[in-house]
Short mmCIF file of C-alpha atoms and ligand atoms in Angstrom, two decimals:
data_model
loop_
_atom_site.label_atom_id
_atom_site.label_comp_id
_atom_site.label_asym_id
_atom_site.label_seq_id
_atom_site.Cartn_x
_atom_site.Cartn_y
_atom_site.Cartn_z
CA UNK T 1 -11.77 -1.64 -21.54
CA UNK T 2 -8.39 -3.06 -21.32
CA UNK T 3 -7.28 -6.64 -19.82
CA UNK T 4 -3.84 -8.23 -19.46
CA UNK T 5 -5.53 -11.59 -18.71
CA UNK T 6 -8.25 -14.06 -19.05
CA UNK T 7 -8.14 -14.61 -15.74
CA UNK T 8 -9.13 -11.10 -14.75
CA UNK T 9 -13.13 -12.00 -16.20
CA UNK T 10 -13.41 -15.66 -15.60
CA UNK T 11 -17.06 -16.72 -13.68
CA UNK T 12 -17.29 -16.69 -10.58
CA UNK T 13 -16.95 -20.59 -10.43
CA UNK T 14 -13.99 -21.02 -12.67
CA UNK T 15 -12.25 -18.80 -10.25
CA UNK T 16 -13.12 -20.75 -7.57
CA UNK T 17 -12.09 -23.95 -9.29
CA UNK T 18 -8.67 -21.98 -10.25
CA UNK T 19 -8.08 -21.29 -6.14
CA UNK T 20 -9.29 -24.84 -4.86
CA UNK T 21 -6.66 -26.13 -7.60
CA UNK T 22 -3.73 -24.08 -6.63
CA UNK T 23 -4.51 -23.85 -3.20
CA UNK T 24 -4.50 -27.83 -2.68
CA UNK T 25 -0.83 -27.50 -4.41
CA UNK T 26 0.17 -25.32 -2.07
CA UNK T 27 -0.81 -26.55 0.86
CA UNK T 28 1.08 -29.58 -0.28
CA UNK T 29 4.26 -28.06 -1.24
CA UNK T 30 4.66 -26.33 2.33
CA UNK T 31 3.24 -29.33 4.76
CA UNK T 32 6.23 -31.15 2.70
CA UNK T 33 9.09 -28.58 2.18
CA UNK T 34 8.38 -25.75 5.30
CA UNK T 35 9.34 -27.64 9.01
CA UNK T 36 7.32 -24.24 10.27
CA UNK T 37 4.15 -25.44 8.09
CA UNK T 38 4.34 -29.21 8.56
CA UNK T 39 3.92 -28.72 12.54
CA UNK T 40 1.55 -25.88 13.10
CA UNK T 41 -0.56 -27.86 10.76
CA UNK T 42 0.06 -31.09 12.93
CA UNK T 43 -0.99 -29.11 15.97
CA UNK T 44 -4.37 -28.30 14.54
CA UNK T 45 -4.82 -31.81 13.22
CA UNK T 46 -4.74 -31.27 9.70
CA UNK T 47 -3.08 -32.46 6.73
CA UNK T 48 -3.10 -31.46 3.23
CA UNK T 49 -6.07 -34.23 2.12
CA UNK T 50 -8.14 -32.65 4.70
CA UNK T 51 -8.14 -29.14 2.47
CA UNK T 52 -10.36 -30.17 -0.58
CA UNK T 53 -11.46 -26.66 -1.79
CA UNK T 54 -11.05 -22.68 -1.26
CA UNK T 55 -13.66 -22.99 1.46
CA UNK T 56 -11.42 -25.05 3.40
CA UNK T 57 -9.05 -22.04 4.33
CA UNK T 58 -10.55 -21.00 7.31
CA UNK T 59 -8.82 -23.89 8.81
CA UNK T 60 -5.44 -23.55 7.69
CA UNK T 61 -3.09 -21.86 10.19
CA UNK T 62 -2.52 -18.13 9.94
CA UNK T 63 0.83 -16.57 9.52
CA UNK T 64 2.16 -13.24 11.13
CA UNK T 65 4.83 -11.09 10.58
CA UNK T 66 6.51 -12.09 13.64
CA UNK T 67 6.82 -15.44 12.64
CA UNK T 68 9.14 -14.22 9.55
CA UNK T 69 11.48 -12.74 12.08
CA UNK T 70 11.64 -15.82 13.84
CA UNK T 71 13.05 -17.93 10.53
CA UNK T 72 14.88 -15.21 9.62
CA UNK T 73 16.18 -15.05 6.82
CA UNK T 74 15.28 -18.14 4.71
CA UNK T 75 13.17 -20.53 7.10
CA UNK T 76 10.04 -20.08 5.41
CA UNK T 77 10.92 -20.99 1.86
CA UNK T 78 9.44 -23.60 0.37
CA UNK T 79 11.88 -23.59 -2.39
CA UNK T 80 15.91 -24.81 -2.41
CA UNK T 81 17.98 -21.68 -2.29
CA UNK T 82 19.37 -22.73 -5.96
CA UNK T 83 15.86 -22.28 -7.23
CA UNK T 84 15.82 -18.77 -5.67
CA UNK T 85 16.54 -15.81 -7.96
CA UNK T 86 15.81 -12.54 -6.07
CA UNK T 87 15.44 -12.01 -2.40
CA UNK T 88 14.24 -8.67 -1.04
CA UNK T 89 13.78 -7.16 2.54
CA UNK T 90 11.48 -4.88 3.93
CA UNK T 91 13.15 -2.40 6.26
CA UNK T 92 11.13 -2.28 9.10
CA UNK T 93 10.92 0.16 11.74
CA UNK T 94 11.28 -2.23 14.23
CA UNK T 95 13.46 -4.82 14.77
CA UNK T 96 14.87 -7.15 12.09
CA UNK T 97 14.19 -7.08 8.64
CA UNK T 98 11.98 -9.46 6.97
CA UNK T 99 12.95 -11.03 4.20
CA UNK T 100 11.41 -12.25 1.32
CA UNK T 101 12.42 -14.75 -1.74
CA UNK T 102 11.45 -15.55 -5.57
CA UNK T 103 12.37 -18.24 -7.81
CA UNK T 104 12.01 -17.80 -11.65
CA UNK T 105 8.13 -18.42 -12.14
CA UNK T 106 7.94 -15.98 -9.17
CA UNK T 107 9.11 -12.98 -11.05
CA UNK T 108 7.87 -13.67 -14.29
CA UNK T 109 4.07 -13.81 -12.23
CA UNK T 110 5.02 -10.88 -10.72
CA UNK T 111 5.44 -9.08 -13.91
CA UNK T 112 2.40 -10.36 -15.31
CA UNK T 113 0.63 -8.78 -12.19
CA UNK T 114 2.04 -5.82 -12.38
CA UNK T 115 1.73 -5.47 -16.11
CA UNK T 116 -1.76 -6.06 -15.20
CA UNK T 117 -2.07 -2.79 -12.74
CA UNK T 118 -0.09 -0.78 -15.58
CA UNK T 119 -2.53 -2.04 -18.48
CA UNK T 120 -6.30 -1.31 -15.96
CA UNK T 121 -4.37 2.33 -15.29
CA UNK T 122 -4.61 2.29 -19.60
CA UNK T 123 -0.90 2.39 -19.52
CA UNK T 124 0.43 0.86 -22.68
CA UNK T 125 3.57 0.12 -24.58
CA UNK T 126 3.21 3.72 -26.07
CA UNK T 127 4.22 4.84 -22.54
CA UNK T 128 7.52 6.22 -21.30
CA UNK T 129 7.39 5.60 -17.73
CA UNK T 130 9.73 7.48 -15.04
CA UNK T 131 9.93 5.04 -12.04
CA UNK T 132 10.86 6.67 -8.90
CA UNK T 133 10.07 4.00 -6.40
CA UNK T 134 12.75 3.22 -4.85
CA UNK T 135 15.35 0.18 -6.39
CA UNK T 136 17.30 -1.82 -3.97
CA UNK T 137 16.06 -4.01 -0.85
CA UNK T 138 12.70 -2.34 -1.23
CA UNK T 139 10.11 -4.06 -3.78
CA UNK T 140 8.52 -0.83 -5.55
CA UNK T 141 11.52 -0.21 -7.55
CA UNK T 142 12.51 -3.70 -9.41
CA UNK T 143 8.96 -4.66 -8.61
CA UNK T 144 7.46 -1.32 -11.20
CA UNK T 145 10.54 -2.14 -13.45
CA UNK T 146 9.69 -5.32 -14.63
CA UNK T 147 5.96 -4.91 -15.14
CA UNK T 148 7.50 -1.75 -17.28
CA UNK T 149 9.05 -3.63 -19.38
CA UNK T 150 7.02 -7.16 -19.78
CA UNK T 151 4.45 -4.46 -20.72
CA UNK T 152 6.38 -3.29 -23.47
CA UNK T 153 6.30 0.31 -22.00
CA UNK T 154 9.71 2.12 -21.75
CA UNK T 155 10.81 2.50 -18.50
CA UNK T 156 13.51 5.18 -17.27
CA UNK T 157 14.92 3.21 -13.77
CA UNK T 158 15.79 7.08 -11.71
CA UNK T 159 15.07 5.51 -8.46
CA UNK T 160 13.61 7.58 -5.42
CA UNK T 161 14.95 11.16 -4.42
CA UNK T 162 17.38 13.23 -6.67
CA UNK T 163 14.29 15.83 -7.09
CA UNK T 164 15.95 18.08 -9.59
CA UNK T 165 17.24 15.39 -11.70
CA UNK T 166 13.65 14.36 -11.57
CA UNK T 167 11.76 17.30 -12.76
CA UNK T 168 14.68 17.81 -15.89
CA UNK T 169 13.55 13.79 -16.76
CA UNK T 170 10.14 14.87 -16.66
CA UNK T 171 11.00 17.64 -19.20
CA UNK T 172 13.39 16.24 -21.45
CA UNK T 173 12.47 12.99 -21.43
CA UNK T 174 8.76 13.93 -22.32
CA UNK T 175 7.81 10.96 -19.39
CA UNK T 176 4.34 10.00 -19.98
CA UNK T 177 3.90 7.79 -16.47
CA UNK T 178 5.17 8.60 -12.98
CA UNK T 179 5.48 5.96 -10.41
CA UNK T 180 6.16 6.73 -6.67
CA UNK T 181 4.66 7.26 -3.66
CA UNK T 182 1.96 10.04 -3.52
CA UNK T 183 3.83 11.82 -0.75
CA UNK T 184 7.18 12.08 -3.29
CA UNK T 185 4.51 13.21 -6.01
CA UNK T 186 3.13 16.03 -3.63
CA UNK T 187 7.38 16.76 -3.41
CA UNK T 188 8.20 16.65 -6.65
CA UNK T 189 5.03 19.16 -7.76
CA UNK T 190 6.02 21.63 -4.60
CA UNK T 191 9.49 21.69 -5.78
CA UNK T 192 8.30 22.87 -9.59
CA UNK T 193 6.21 25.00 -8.54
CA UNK T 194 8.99 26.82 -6.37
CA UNK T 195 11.62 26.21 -9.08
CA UNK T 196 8.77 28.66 -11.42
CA UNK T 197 8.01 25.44 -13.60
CA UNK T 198 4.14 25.12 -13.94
CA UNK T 199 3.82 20.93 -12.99
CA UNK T 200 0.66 20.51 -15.84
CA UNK T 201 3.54 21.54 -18.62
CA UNK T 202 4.75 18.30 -19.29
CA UNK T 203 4.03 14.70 -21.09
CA UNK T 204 2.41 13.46 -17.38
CA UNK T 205 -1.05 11.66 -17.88
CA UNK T 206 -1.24 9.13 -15.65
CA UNK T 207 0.55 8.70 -11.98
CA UNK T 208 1.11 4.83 -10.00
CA UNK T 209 1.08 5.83 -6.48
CA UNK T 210 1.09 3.41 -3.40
CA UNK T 211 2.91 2.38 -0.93
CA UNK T 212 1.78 4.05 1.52
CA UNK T 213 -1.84 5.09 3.19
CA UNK T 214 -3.33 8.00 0.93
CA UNK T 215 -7.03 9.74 1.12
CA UNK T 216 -9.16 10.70 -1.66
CA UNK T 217 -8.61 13.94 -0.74
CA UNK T 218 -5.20 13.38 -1.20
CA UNK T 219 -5.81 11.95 -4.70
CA UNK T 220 -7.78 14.97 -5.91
CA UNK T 221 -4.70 17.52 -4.94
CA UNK T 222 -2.33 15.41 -7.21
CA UNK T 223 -4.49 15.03 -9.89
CA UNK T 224 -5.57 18.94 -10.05
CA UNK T 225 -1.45 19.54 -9.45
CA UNK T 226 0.16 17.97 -12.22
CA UNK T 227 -3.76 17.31 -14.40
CA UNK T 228 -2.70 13.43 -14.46
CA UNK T 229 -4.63 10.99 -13.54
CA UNK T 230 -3.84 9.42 -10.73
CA UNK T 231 -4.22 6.04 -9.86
CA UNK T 232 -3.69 3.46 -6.94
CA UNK T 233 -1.38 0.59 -6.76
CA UNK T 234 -1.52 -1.76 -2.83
CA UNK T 235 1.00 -4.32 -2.14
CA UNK T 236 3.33 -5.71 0.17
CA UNK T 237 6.64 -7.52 -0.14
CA UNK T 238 5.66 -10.53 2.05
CA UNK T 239 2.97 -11.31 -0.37
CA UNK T 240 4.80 -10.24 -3.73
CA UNK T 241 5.56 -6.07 -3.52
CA UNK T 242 3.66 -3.58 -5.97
CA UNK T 243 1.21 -5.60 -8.38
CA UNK T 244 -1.29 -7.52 -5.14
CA UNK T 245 -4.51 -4.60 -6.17
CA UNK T 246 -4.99 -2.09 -8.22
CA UNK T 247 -8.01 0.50 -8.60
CA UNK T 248 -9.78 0.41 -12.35
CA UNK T 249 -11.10 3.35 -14.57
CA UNK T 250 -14.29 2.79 -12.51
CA UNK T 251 -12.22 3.68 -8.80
CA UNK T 252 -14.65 1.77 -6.57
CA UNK T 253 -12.31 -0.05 -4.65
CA UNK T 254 -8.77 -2.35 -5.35
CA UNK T 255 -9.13 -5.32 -7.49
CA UNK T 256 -7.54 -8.22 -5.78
CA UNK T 257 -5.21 -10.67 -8.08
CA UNK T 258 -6.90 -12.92 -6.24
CA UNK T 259 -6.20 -15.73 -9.03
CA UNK T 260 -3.03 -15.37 -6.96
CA UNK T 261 -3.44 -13.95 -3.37
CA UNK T 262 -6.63 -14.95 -1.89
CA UNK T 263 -8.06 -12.39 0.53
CA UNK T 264 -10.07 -12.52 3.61
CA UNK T 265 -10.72 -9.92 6.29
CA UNK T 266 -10.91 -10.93 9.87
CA UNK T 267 -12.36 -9.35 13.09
CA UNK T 268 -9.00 -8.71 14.68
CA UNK T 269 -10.20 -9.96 18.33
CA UNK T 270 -11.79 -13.74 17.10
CA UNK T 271 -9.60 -13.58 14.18
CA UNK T 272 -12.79 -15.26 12.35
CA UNK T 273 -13.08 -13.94 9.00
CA UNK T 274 -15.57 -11.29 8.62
CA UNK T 275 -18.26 -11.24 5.37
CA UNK T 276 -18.25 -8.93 2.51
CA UNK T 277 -18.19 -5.15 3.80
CA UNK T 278 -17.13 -5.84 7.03
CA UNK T 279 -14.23 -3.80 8.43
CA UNK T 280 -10.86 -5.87 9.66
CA UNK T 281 -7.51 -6.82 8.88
CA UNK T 282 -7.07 -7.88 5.45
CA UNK T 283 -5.11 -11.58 5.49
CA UNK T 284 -3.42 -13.23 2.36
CA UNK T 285 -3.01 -16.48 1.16
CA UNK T 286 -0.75 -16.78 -1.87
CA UNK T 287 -1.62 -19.70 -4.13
CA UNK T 288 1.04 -19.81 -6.70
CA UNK T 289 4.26 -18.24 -5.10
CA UNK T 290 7.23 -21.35 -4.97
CA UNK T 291 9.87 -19.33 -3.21
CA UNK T 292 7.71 -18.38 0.14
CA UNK T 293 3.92 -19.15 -0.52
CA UNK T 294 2.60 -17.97 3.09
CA UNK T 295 -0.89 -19.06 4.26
CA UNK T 296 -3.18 -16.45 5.55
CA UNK T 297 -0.43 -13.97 6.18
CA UNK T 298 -2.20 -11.36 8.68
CA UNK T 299 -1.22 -7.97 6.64
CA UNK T 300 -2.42 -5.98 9.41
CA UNK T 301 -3.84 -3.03 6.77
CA UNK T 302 -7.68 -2.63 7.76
CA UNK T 303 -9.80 -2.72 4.93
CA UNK T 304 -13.18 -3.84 3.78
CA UNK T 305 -14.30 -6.60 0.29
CA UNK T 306 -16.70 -6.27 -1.99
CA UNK T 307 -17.52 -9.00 -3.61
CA UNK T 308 -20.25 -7.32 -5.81
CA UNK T 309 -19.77 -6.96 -9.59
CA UNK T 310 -17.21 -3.95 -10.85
CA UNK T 311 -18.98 -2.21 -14.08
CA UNK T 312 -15.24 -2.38 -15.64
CA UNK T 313 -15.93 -6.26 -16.29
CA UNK T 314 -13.33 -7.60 -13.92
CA UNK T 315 -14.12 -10.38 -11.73
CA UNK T 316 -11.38 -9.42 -9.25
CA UNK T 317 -12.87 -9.01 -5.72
CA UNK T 318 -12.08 -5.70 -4.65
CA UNK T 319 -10.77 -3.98 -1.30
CA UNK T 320 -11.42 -0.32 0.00
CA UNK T 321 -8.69 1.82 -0.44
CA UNK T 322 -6.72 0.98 2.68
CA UNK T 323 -6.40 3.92 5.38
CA UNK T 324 -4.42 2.23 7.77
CA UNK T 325 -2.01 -0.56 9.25
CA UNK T 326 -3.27 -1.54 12.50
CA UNK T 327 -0.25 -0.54 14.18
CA UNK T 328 -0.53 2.65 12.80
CA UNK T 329 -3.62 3.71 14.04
CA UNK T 330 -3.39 5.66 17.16
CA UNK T 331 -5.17 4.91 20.54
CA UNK T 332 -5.65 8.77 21.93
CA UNK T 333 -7.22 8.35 25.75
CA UNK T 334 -9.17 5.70 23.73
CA UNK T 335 -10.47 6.77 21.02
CA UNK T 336 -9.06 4.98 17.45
CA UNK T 337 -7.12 7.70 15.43
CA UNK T 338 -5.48 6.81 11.48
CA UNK T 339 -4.08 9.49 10.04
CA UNK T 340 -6.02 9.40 7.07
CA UNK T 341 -8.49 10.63 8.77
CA UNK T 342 -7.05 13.75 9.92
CA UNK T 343 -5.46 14.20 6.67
CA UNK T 344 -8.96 14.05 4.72
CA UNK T 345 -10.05 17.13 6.93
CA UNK T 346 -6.96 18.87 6.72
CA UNK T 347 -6.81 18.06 2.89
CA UNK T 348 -10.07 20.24 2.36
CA UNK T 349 -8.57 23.58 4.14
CA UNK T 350 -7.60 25.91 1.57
CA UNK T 351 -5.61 27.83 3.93
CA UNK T 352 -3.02 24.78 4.50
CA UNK T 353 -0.53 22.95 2.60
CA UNK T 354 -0.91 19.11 2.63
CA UNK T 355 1.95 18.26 4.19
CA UNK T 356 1.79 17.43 8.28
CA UNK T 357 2.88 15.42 11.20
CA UNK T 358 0.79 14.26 14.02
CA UNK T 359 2.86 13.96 17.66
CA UNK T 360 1.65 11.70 20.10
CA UNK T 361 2.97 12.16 23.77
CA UNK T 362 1.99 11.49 27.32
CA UNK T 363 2.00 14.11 29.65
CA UNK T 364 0.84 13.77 33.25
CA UNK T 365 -0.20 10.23 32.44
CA UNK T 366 -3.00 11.89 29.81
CA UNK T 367 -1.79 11.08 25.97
CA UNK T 368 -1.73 14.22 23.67
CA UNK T 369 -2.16 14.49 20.19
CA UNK T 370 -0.71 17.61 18.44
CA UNK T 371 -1.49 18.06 14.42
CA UNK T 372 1.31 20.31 12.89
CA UNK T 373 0.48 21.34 9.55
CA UNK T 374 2.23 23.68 7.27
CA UNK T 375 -0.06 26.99 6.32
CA UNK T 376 0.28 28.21 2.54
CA UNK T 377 2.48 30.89 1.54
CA UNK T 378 1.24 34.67 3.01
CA UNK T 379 -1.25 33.39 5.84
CA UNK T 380 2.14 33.93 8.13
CA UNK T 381 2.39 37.37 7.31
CA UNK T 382 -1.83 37.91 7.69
CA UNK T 383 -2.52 38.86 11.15
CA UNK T 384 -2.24 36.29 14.17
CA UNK T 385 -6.15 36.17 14.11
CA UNK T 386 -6.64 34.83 10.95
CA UNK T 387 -3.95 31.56 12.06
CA UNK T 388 -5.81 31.24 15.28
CA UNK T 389 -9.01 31.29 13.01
CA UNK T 390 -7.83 28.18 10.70
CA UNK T 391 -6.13 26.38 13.63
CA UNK T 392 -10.00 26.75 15.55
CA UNK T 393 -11.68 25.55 12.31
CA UNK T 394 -9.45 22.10 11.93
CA UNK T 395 -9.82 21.71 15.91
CA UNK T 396 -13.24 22.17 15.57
CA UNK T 397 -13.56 19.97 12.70
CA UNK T 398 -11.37 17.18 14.10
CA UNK T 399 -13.62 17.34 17.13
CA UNK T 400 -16.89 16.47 15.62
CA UNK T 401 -15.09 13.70 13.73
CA UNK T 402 -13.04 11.93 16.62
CA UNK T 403 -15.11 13.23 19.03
CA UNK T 404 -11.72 14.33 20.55
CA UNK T 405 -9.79 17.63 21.21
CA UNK T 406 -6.42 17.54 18.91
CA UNK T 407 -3.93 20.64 19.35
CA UNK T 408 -3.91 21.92 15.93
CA UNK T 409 -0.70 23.68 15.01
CA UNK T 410 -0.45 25.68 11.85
CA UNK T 411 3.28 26.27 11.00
CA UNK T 412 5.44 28.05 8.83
CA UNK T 413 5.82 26.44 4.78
CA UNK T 414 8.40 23.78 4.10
CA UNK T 415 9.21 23.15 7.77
CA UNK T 416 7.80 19.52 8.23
CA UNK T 417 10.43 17.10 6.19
CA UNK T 418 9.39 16.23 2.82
CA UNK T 419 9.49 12.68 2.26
CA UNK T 420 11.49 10.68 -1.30
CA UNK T 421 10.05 7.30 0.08
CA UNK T 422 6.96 6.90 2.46
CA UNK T 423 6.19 9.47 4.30
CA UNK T 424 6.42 9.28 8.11
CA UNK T 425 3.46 11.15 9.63
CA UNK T 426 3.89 10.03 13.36
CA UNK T 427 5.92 11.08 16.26
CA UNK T 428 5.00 9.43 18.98
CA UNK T 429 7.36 10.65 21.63
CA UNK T 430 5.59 7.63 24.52
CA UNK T 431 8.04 5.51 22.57
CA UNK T 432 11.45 6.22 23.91
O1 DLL O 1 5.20 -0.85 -0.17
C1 DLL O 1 5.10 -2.48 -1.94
C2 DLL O 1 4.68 -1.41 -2.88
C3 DLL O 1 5.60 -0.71 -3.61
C4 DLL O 1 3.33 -1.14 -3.07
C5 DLL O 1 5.23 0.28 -4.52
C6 DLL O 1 2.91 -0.17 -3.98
C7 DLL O 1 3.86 0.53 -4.68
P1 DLL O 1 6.19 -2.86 1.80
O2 DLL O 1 7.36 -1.95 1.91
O3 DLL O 1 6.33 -4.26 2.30
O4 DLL O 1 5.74 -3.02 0.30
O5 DLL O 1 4.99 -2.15 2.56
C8 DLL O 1 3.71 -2.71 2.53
O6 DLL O 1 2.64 -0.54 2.71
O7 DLL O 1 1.13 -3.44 4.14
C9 DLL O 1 0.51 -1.16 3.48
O8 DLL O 1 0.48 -0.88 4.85
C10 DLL O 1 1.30 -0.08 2.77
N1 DLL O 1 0.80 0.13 1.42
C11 DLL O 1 1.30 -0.33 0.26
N2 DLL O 1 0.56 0.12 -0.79
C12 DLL O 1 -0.45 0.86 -0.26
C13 DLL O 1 -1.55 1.58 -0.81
C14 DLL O 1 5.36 -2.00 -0.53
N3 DLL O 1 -1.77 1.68 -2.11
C15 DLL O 1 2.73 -1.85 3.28
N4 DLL O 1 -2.40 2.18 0.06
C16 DLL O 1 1.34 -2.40 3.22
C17 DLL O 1 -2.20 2.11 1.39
C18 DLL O 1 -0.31 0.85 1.15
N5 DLL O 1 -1.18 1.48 1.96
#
């Protein structure tokens, strides 16, 4: 078994001790240096003496994604701007970007964390690894790059998209590692396969795929399409970008870094924090950021923690794969809808292609929800019966899962967009 770190075994109480430590600093450094800090903290009565150990963060204030927008760009920093060495932005479908800032230390923790993922995935220096995350405003990119390369591992910087230019790397570059999201891997495989070039003839052992919401079922298609494995990678640019959890060779949940982002999961309605195993929304405090250390930032991914020990030897609390943001999931005449969970059923239909969209509308004040989803090459030409026979098994199957009747539309192959980045699996035509 392979570790980066120390930190990734330490007891149980040394960890805590590591938190109380940092977190105390913290706390400090933004009641002093963040106006936004100093008064929500006034308003609740606290001040930093008053937090004495980890336990103590269930009073500090929480911190949402909103409240970025309102200091936009730089009002949350903690650190002078000439201290600041990278700033990033998440695009955001909504409204203004957010915005996001390191100093020095920042990045060079960031690669350590991310060198960390690369090393649990048993990526090593030995590795050639063909990053196709996106490099700009967006973390992945820069975010994969320098964990590449503080790893030791060579790293070939292609960026997202450019799919042809892609699959020649793969070939002539012999790239050992892929990193991108798992809908651009599902792209990039469909496109060799259509180009005649069989995807499980190159270097390809091992894929980084995040980003975005992916099943298991999901997982298993990539990993018997290329014969990689492939492995999981969670983060988000408000709390550092790729490198906050990883899964291990043993894949029963994320290990946290929480040596540096300290989870919780809260019941979304009391926002109390919920124990170990309990559903919620997944909230970060980051302990050892200077640029923009935010206290429990509300992610608003739902996940689970286990706290219980990982056979891999890592003390890392872990997280359930996450299978949604909470403003993804889908409130259909009241029932709770993610799309991972029609994409695990649809993922186990041999007659489909995993590639879909789900459209949300209202009609006669009644929401619909319609699940297009591309059929495999021939079952067009097979006779209407046998389509109306696959669309009535996913209906059917949806049904006893949601307990709700979903339109199931097979269509024709390669007619729902392919996707470079994350994918976008909702139209939700109520929103005009
Ligand atoms: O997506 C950072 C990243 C880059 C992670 C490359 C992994 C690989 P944002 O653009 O800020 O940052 O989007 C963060 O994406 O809150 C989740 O909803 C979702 N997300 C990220 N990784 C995963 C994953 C990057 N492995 C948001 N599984 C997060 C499920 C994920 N959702």
């Amino acid at each position: 078994m392979r570790y980066w770190q120390n930190e990734e075994i330490v007891s149980l109480d040394e960890k805590k001790a590591i938190q109380s430590e940092r977190l105390i600093k913290t706390v400090n450094r933004v009641y002093a240096n963040v106006p936004f800090y100093n008064k929500k903290m006034k308003e609740l009565g606290l001040e930093p003496g008053d937090i004495k150990s980890i336990d103590d963060l269930k009073y500090l204030p929480f911190t949402t994604k909103q409240d970025l927008r309102d200091h936009y760009p730089y009002g949350l920093f903690a650190a002078p701007m000439e201290e600041v060495v990278r700033i990033h932005a998440s695009s955001g479908t909504t409204g203004q970007p957010t915005v996001v800032g390191y100093t020095k230390n920042d990045i060079r923790m960031w690669e350590d964390m991310m060198a960390r993922c690369l090393s649990a995935y048993g990526v090593t220096k030995h590795d050639i690894i063909q990053n196709a995350y996106g490099y700009g405003l967006f973390t992945g990119g820069l975010g994969v790059h320098h964990g590449a390369e503080h790893l030791g591992a060579a790293v070939v910087p292609i960026s997202g998209g450019n799919t042809k230019k892609q699959i020649q790397l793969l070939q002539e570059f012999g790239s050992t590692v892929i990193t991108c999201t798992p809908s651009y891997a599902l792209y990039i495989g469909e496109t060799m396969k259509n180009m005649g070039i069989d995807p499980r003839s190159t270097n390809l052992r091992v894929g980084v795929f995040g980003a975005e919401p992916w099943t298991e079922e999901m997982r298993e298609q990539i990993e018997s399409l290329f014969g990689i494995d492939a492995m999981d990678i969670y983060g988000l640019s408000e709390v550092l970008g790729p490198g906050v959890a990883f899964d291990c060779q043993k894949r029963t949940g994320l290990h946290i870094n929480d040596d540096h982002f300290v989870p919780e999961v809260i019941d979304v309605d009391t926002l109390e924090p919920l124990a170990g195993g309990e559903s919620g929304e997944l909230v970060f405090t980051m302990i050892t950021k200077e640029a923009l250390p935010l206290l429990r930032y509300r992610t608003r991914d739902i996940t689970k923690l286990y706290t219980d020990k990982c056979e891999c030897g890592r003390t890392l609390v872990r997280m359930d794969k996450v299978t949604g943001r909470s403003d993804d999931m889908l409130i259909i005449r009241g029932v709770n809808v993610f799309p991972s969970q029609i994409e695990s059923i649809i993922l186990k239909v041999a007659e489909t292609a995993p590639h879909y969209v789900l459209i949300v509308d209202r009609i006669n004040n009644l929401d619909t929800l319609e699940v297009w989803v591309e059929a495999k090459e021939g079952l067009f030409s097979d006779a209407i019966k046998s389509l109306e026979k696959v669309e009535k098994h996913i209906t059917n199957e949806l049904f006893s899962l949601l307990g709700l009747h979903v339109k199931v539309k097979l269509v024709e192959p390669r007619t729902i967009e392919r996707s470079e980045g994350k994918a976008k699996r909702i139209i939700d035509k109520r929103k005009k």
